Amino acid sequence: MAYIKEALETKITHSFDVVVAGGGIAGIAAALSSAREGKSTVLIEPSYILGGLATSGLVTIYLPLCDGEGHQVSFGICEELIRLSVKHGYEKEDAPEWFGEGTIEERKKHRFRAQFNPHLFALEAERLLLEEGVTIFYGTKVCGVGIDSDVLNGVITENKSGRSFIECKAAVDATGDADLFDYAGDKTVLYEKQNVLAAWYYYVGKDGIQTLNPLGYCESPEHEGKPTLIKRRFTGIDGFDNSEMVQLAHQQMLNDIIKRREEDSKLYPSNIPSIPQLRMTRMVDGEYKLDIEDKHKHFESSVGMISDWRYRGPVYEVPFEALYTKKLKNVFAAGRCISVTQKMWDASRVIPPCAVTGEAAGIACAVYADKGEVSYKDIQKVLVERKVPLFEKEIGL
């Protein structure tokens, strides 16, 4: 392979207490969390809309905040965002008992989840961030980091203005792909099975109702044994493969639309995804890997709780050690790139865990910006002040 040499001089254009890389659900939660601790915070997003896979990717299902046995598990910004997502109404109301008054027995009937409109959710999330004082840089991609010993002192970005260096005191990796850790040369882990092709899109038929068509199965229990759209799989961390993946998804959507129009000539697509519908790609190799067998396990360092959207019953306390490595003192993972085992990844990648870990990571950055160090007790103190339960025993289990 041939190479060219580049001589680059990158201007230092901005300085913030906290940089949040990635504007998906994890990044939204992290930026809100940091800003609410009084820290100057910038959210860097390569597209021009917030929400990531939940909005641009049209995976418009806010999966459960409960254990399926009538107990709410995830709180704080996670609950705030599910209520924000349906502020203007549901696309599909799955859990009336949770959004109103309901007994435990009534709440056992439905899980605390909702299907939302992606555009309204993205617009409301942007308004909320701006009201909280978060700076948003759209159309901006992190393409490198500055490291001084074991501390990240800023990120290198590219956008229409060219290359910039944005200084910071701490950072959240909410890229979904552990990009900050990878740029820093830290150890990361790939999803072993790789991603199947997905082609979720919306259409409107002769009845005038907009319908989400989840074309392409994920490898969850209810889809076990069902065929994938194509045999090929994708790592999600190869830019050229990602481009081809999107084109293949477009072909699947078009074929499906043409087939459906044979029965309904008035049918037309109303929305297609603008990003690859990738579920698991690369994660940080953290100080602890949360495992599927850690259900109901107590962690003294818990920074929030999550459930398993696939099964009723499991509750997981998330240890702070799943959000960082020894190599970098001031970078914290949030969302689908936190440190988990391969078997746990499908449970930890979805919206509620992204919001829970995002809130914790944002606090960690805020504390580090103040003190130059952070412990799980610092994070827990803030979460307790926010009235966020941290341990399973606090929710009556």
C-alpha positions as CSV (number, residue, x, y, z in Angstrom):
1,M,0.0,0.0,0.0
2,A,1.3,3.4,-1.0
3,Y,1.2,6.4,1.4
4,I,1.6,10.2,1.1
5,K,3.1,12.4,3.8
6,E,1.1,15.3,5.2
7,A,2.4,18.3,7.1
8,L,-0.6,19.5,9.1
9,E,-0.9,22.6,11.4
10,T,-4.2,22.5,13.2
11,K,-5.6,25.6,14.9
12,I,-6.8,25.5,18.5
13,T,-10.3,27.0,17.8
14,H,-12.3,26.3,21.0
15,S,-11.9,25.4,24.6
16,F,-14.5,23.6,26.8
17,D,-14.6,21.9,30.1
18,V,-16.2,18.8,28.6
19,V,-16.3,17.4,25.0
20,V,-19.0,14.9,24.2
21,A,-18.2,13.0,21.0
22,G,-21.4,11.6,19.4
23,G,-24.9,13.1,19.5
24,G,-26.9,9.9,19.9
25,I,-29.0,9.1,23.1
26,A,-25.8,8.5,25.1
27,G,-24.3,11.8,23.9
28,I,-27.5,13.7,24.6
29,A,-27.6,12.4,28.2
30,A,-23.9,13.0,28.8
31,A,-24.0,16.6,27.5
32,L,-27.1,17.4,29.6
33,S,-25.6,15.8,32.6
34,S,-22.3,17.7,32.3
35,A,-24.0,21.0,31.6
36,R,-26.3,20.6,34.6
37,E,-23.2,20.5,36.8
38,G,-22.2,23.9,35.5
39,K,-19.5,22.8,33.0
40,S,-19.1,24.4,29.6
41,T,-20.0,21.5,27.3
42,V,-19.8,20.9,23.6
43,L,-21.6,18.1,21.8
44,I,-19.9,17.0,18.5
45,E,-22.1,15.3,16.0
46,P,-21.1,14.3,12.4
47,S,-24.7,14.5,11.1
48,Y,-27.1,17.4,11.3
49,I,-29.7,15.9,13.7
50,L,-29.5,14.5,17.2
51,G,-30.5,11.0,18.3
52,G,-28.3,8.7,16.3
53,L,-29.8,5.4,15.6
54,A,-33.0,6.3,17.4
55,T,-33.8,9.1,15.0
56,S,-31.5,9.2,11.9
57,G,-31.5,5.4,12.0
58,L,-35.3,5.2,12.5
59,V,-35.0,2.6,15.3
60,T,-37.8,4.6,17.0
61,I,-38.6,2.3,19.9
62,Y,-37.6,3.5,23.4
63,L,-37.0,0.0,24.9
64,P,-38.0,-0.8,28.5
65,L,-37.0,1.1,31.6
66,C,-38.5,-1.7,33.7
67,D,-37.8,-5.3,34.6
68,G,-41.0,-6.7,33.2
69,E,-42.2,-7.5,36.7
70,G,-43.7,-4.1,37.4
71,H,-40.6,-2.4,38.8
72,Q,-39.0,0.6,37.2
73,V,-35.2,0.1,36.9
74,S,-33.8,3.1,35.0
75,F,-34.4,6.6,36.2
76,G,-33.0,10.2,35.9
77,I,-32.2,11.5,32.4
78,C,-33.2,8.1,31.0
79,E,-36.8,8.6,32.2
80,E,-36.7,12.3,31.3
81,L,-35.9,11.4,27.7
82,I,-38.6,8.8,27.2
83,R,-41.1,11.3,28.3
84,L,-39.6,13.9,26.0
85,S,-39.8,11.4,23.1
86,V,-43.6,11.2,23.4
87,K,-44.2,14.8,24.5
88,H,-46.3,15.4,21.4
89,G,-47.9,12.0,21.3
90,Y,-47.0,8.4,20.6
91,E,-46.6,6.6,17.4
92,K,-47.6,3.6,19.4
93,E,-48.5,3.7,23.0
94,D,-47.3,0.5,24.5
95,A,-47.4,1.2,28.3
96,P,-50.4,3.4,29.4
97,E,-49.9,2.2,33.0
98,W,-46.5,3.7,33.1
99,F,-47.2,7.1,31.7
100,G,-50.1,7.5,34.0
101,E,-51.1,6.0,37.3
102,G,-50.7,2.2,37.5
103,T,-50.3,-0.5,40.1
104,I,-47.5,-3.0,40.0
105,E,-49.9,-5.6,38.9
106,E,-51.2,-3.4,36.1
107,R,-47.6,-2.5,35.1
108,K,-46.7,-6.2,34.8
109,K,-49.0,-6.3,31.7
110,H,-46.8,-4.0,29.7
111,R,-43.2,-2.9,29.8
112,F,-42.3,0.8,30.3
113,R,-41.5,1.5,26.6
114,A,-42.7,3.7,23.8
115,Q,-42.6,4.2,20.1
116,F,-41.9,7.8,19.2
117,N,-41.7,10.1,16.2
118,P,-38.0,10.6,15.4
119,H,-38.3,14.1,14.1
120,L,-40.1,15.5,17.1
121,F,-37.8,13.7,19.5
122,A,-34.7,15.1,17.7
123,L,-36.0,18.7,17.7
124,E,-37.1,18.6,21.3
125,A,-33.7,17.1,22.4
126,E,-31.9,19.9,20.5
127,R,-34.1,22.6,22.2
128,L,-33.5,21.0,25.6
129,L,-29.7,20.9,25.1
130,L,-29.6,24.5,24.0
131,E,-31.7,25.6,26.9
132,E,-29.2,23.9,29.3
133,G,-26.3,25.8,27.7
134,V,-24.8,23.0,25.6
135,T,-22.9,24.0,22.5
136,I,-23.7,21.8,19.5
137,F,-21.3,21.4,16.6
138,Y,-23.2,19.6,13.7
139,G,-21.5,18.4,10.6
140,T,-18.3,17.8,12.6
141,K,-16.4,14.6,13.0
142,V,-13.8,13.8,15.6
143,C,-10.8,12.4,13.6
144,G,-8.1,12.4,16.3
145,V,-7.2,13.3,19.9
146,G,-4.5,15.1,21.8
147,I,-2.9,13.1,24.6
148,D,-0.5,14.4,27.2
149,S,0.8,11.4,29.1
150,D,-2.4,9.6,30.2
151,V,-4.7,12.6,29.9
152,L,-6.7,13.6,26.8
153,N,-6.3,17.4,26.4
154,G,-8.5,17.9,23.3
155,V,-9.9,16.4,20.1
156,I,-9.1,17.0,16.5
157,T,-12.2,17.6,14.4
158,E,-13.0,18.2,10.7
159,N,-15.9,20.0,9.2
160,K,-16.7,22.5,6.5
161,S,-14.2,25.0,8.1
162,G,-11.4,22.4,7.9
163,R,-9.4,20.9,10.8
164,S,-9.7,22.2,14.3
165,F,-8.4,21.3,17.7
166,I,-10.9,21.7,20.6
167,E,-9.3,21.7,24.0
168,C,-11.1,20.1,27.0
169,K,-10.5,18.9,30.5
170,A,-12.5,15.7,30.1
171,A,-14.4,13.8,27.4
172,V,-17.2,11.4,26.9
173,D,-16.9,8.8,24.1
174,A,-20.5,8.4,23.0
175,T,-19.5,7.7,19.4
176,G,-21.0,4.2,19.5
177,D,-17.7,2.9,18.1
178,A,-15.2,3.8,20.9
179,D,-13.5,6.1,18.5
180,L,-11.9,8.3,21.2
181,F,-10.3,5.3,22.9
182,D,-9.2,3.9,19.6
183,Y,-7.6,7.2,18.5
184,A,-5.8,7.3,21.8
185,G,-4.3,3.9,21.1
186,D,-6.3,2.3,23.9
187,K,-7.4,-1.3,23.7
188,T,-10.8,-1.9,22.2
189,V,-12.9,-5.0,21.3
190,L,-14.9,-5.8,18.1
191,Y,-18.3,-7.4,18.0
192,E,-17.4,-11.0,17.0
193,K,-20.6,-11.9,15.1
194,Q,-20.7,-8.6,13.1
195,N,-23.8,-6.8,12.0
196,V,-26.6,-8.2,9.8
197,L,-28.1,-5.9,7.2
198,A,-31.1,-3.9,8.4
199,A,-33.3,-1.7,6.3
200,W,-36.0,-0.1,8.6
201,Y,-38.1,2.5,6.9
202,Y,-41.5,4.2,7.1
203,Y,-44.2,4.1,4.5
204,V,-47.7,5.6,4.1
205,G,-50.4,3.4,2.6
206,K,-53.9,4.0,1.2
207,D,-55.3,4.3,4.8
208,G,-53.0,7.4,5.2
209,I,-51.3,5.9,8.3
210,Q,-47.6,6.1,8.6
211,T,-46.1,2.7,9.4
212,L,-42.6,1.6,10.6
213,N,-41.4,-1.4,8.6
214,P,-38.5,-3.0,10.5
215,L,-37.0,-4.8,7.5
216,G,-34.1,-6.9,8.6
217,Y,-34.1,-8.8,11.8
218,C,-31.7,-8.3,14.7
219,E,-30.4,-11.3,16.5
220,S,-32.7,-11.2,19.4
221,P,-34.6,-14.2,20.9
222,E,-37.9,-13.5,19.1
223,H,-36.1,-13.5,15.8
224,E,-34.1,-16.6,16.4
225,G,-33.9,-18.8,13.3
226,K,-35.4,-16.2,11.0
227,P,-33.4,-15.6,7.8
228,T,-31.3,-12.4,7.4
229,L,-31.8,-10.1,4.4
230,I,-28.4,-11.1,2.9
231,K,-25.7,-13.4,4.1
232,R,-23.0,-10.8,4.3
233,R,-22.2,-9.1,7.7
234,F,-20.5,-5.8,8.5
235,T,-18.1,-4.7,11.2
236,G,-19.3,-1.1,11.2
237,I,-15.8,0.3,11.5
238,D,-14.8,0.3,7.9
239,G,-16.0,3.4,6.1
240,F,-16.2,1.9,2.7
241,D,-18.1,-1.1,3.9
242,N,-20.5,1.2,5.7
243,S,-21.2,3.0,2.5
244,E,-21.8,-0.2,0.7
245,M,-24.0,-1.4,3.5
246,V,-26.3,1.6,3.2
247,Q,-26.6,1.1,-0.6
248,L,-27.5,-2.6,0.0
249,A,-30.1,-1.5,2.5
250,H,-31.5,1.0,0.0
251,Q,-31.9,-1.8,-2.6
252,Q,-33.8,-3.9,0.0
253,M,-36.1,-1.0,0.8
254,L,-36.8,-0.2,-2.8
255,N,-37.5,-3.8,-3.7
256,D,-39.9,-4.1,-0.7
257,I,-41.7,-0.9,-1.6
258,I,-42.2,-2.0,-5.2
259,K,-43.6,-5.3,-4.0
260,R,-46.0,-3.6,-1.6
261,R,-47.2,-1.2,-4.2
262,E,-48.4,-4.2,-6.3
263,E,-51.2,-4.5,-3.7
264,D,-51.5,-0.8,-2.7
265,S,-50.7,1.6,-5.5
266,K,-51.0,4.6,-3.2
267,L,-48.2,3.3,-0.9
268,Y,-45.1,5.5,-0.8
269,P,-42.0,5.7,1.5
270,S,-42.2,8.6,3.9
271,N,-38.8,8.3,5.6
272,I,-35.7,6.3,5.1
273,P,-32.6,6.2,7.5
274,S,-29.7,8.6,6.9
275,I,-27.1,6.5,8.7
276,P,-26.1,2.8,8.6
277,Q,-28.4,0.8,10.9
278,L,-25.5,-0.8,12.9
279,R,-26.1,-2.3,16.3
280,M,-22.8,-3.3,17.7
281,T,-19.4,-2.4,16.4
282,R,-16.5,-1.6,18.7
283,M,-16.3,-1.1,22.5
284,V,-13.8,-0.1,25.1
285,D,-11.9,-2.8,26.9
286,G,-12.7,-1.4,30.4
287,E,-11.7,-2.2,33.9
288,Y,-14.8,-4.4,34.2
289,K,-16.8,-6.2,31.6
290,L,-20.5,-6.3,32.6
291,D,-21.8,-9.8,31.9
292,I,-25.2,-11.4,31.2
293,E,-24.7,-13.5,34.4
294,D,-24.3,-10.3,36.5
295,K,-28.1,-9.9,36.8
296,H,-29.1,-9.1,40.4
297,K,-25.4,-8.7,41.3
298,H,-24.6,-5.9,43.7
299,F,-21.8,-3.5,42.7
300,E,-20.7,-1.0,45.3
301,S,-19.6,1.3,42.4
302,S,-23.0,1.2,40.6
303,V,-23.8,4.4,38.7
304,G,-27.3,3.3,37.6
305,M,-29.4,0.3,36.7
306,I,-30.6,-1.2,33.5
307,S,-32.9,-4.1,32.5
308,D,-32.8,-6.6,29.6
309,W,-35.2,-5.6,26.9
310,R,-35.3,-9.2,25.6
311,Y,-36.4,-10.9,28.9
312,R,-38.6,-10.2,31.9
313,G,-36.8,-10.3,35.3
314,P,-33.1,-9.4,35.0
315,V,-31.8,-6.2,36.6
316,Y,-28.3,-5.0,36.3
317,E,-26.4,-2.5,38.4
318,V,-23.8,-0.9,36.1
319,P,-20.4,-0.5,37.8
320,F,-18.4,2.6,37.1
321,E,-15.5,0.4,36.1
322,A,-17.3,-0.5,32.8
323,L,-17.0,3.2,31.7
324,Y,-13.2,3.7,31.8
325,T,-9.7,2.2,31.4
326,K,-6.5,2.6,33.3
327,K,-4.8,4.2,30.2
328,L,-6.9,7.3,30.1
329,K,-7.7,9.2,33.3
330,N,-10.3,11.6,31.9
331,V,-12.2,9.8,29.1
332,F,-15.4,7.9,29.9
333,A,-17.5,5.6,27.7
334,A,-21.2,5.9,27.3
335,G,-23.8,4.0,25.3
336,R,-23.2,0.9,23.2
337,C,-19.4,1.2,23.5
338,I,-19.2,0.6,27.3
339,S,-17.2,-2.4,28.5
340,V,-19.4,-5.6,28.4
341,T,-19.0,-9.2,27.3
342,Q,-20.1,-10.3,23.9
343,K,-23.2,-11.9,25.3
344,M,-24.2,-8.8,27.2
345,W,-23.8,-6.4,24.3
346,D,-27.2,-6.9,22.8
347,A,-28.8,-5.9,26.1
348,S,-26.5,-2.9,26.8
349,R,-26.6,-1.3,23.4
350,V,-30.2,0.0,23.4
351,I,-31.6,3.4,24.4
352,P,-32.1,3.1,28.2
353,P,-28.6,1.8,28.9
354,C,-27.3,4.5,26.6
355,A,-29.1,7.2,28.6
356,V,-28.1,5.7,32.0
357,T,-24.4,5.5,31.2
358,G,-24.5,8.8,29.4
359,E,-25.7,10.6,32.5
360,A,-23.0,8.9,34.7
361,A,-20.3,9.7,32.2
362,G,-21.3,13.3,32.0
363,I,-21.1,13.6,35.8
364,A,-17.7,11.9,35.7
365,C,-16.4,14.5,33.3
366,A,-17.8,17.4,35.4
367,V,-16.1,16.1,38.5
368,Y,-12.8,15.5,36.8
369,A,-12.9,19.0,35.3
370,D,-13.2,20.3,38.9
371,K,-10.8,18.0,40.7
372,G,-8.5,16.4,38.2
373,E,-9.7,13.0,39.4
374,V,-12.9,11.2,39.9
375,S,-14.2,8.2,41.9
376,Y,-17.5,6.3,41.8
377,K,-18.5,8.0,45.1
378,D,-18.3,11.4,43.4
379,I,-20.7,10.2,40.7
380,Q,-23.0,8.5,43.2
381,K,-23.2,11.7,45.3
382,V,-24.6,13.7,42.3
383,L,-27.0,10.9,41.3
384,V,-28.4,10.7,44.8
385,E,-28.9,14.4,44.8
386,R,-30.8,13.9,41.5
387,K,-32.9,11.2,43.2
388,V,-31.7,8.4,41.0
389,P,-31.8,5.0,42.6
390,L,-28.4,3.2,42.1
391,F,-29.0,-0.3,43.7
392,E,-31.5,-3.0,43.2
393,K,-32.5,-3.0,46.9
394,E,-33.8,0.6,46.4
395,I,-36.6,-0.5,44.0
396,G,-38.1,-3.1,46.3
397,L,-36.3,-6.2,44.9
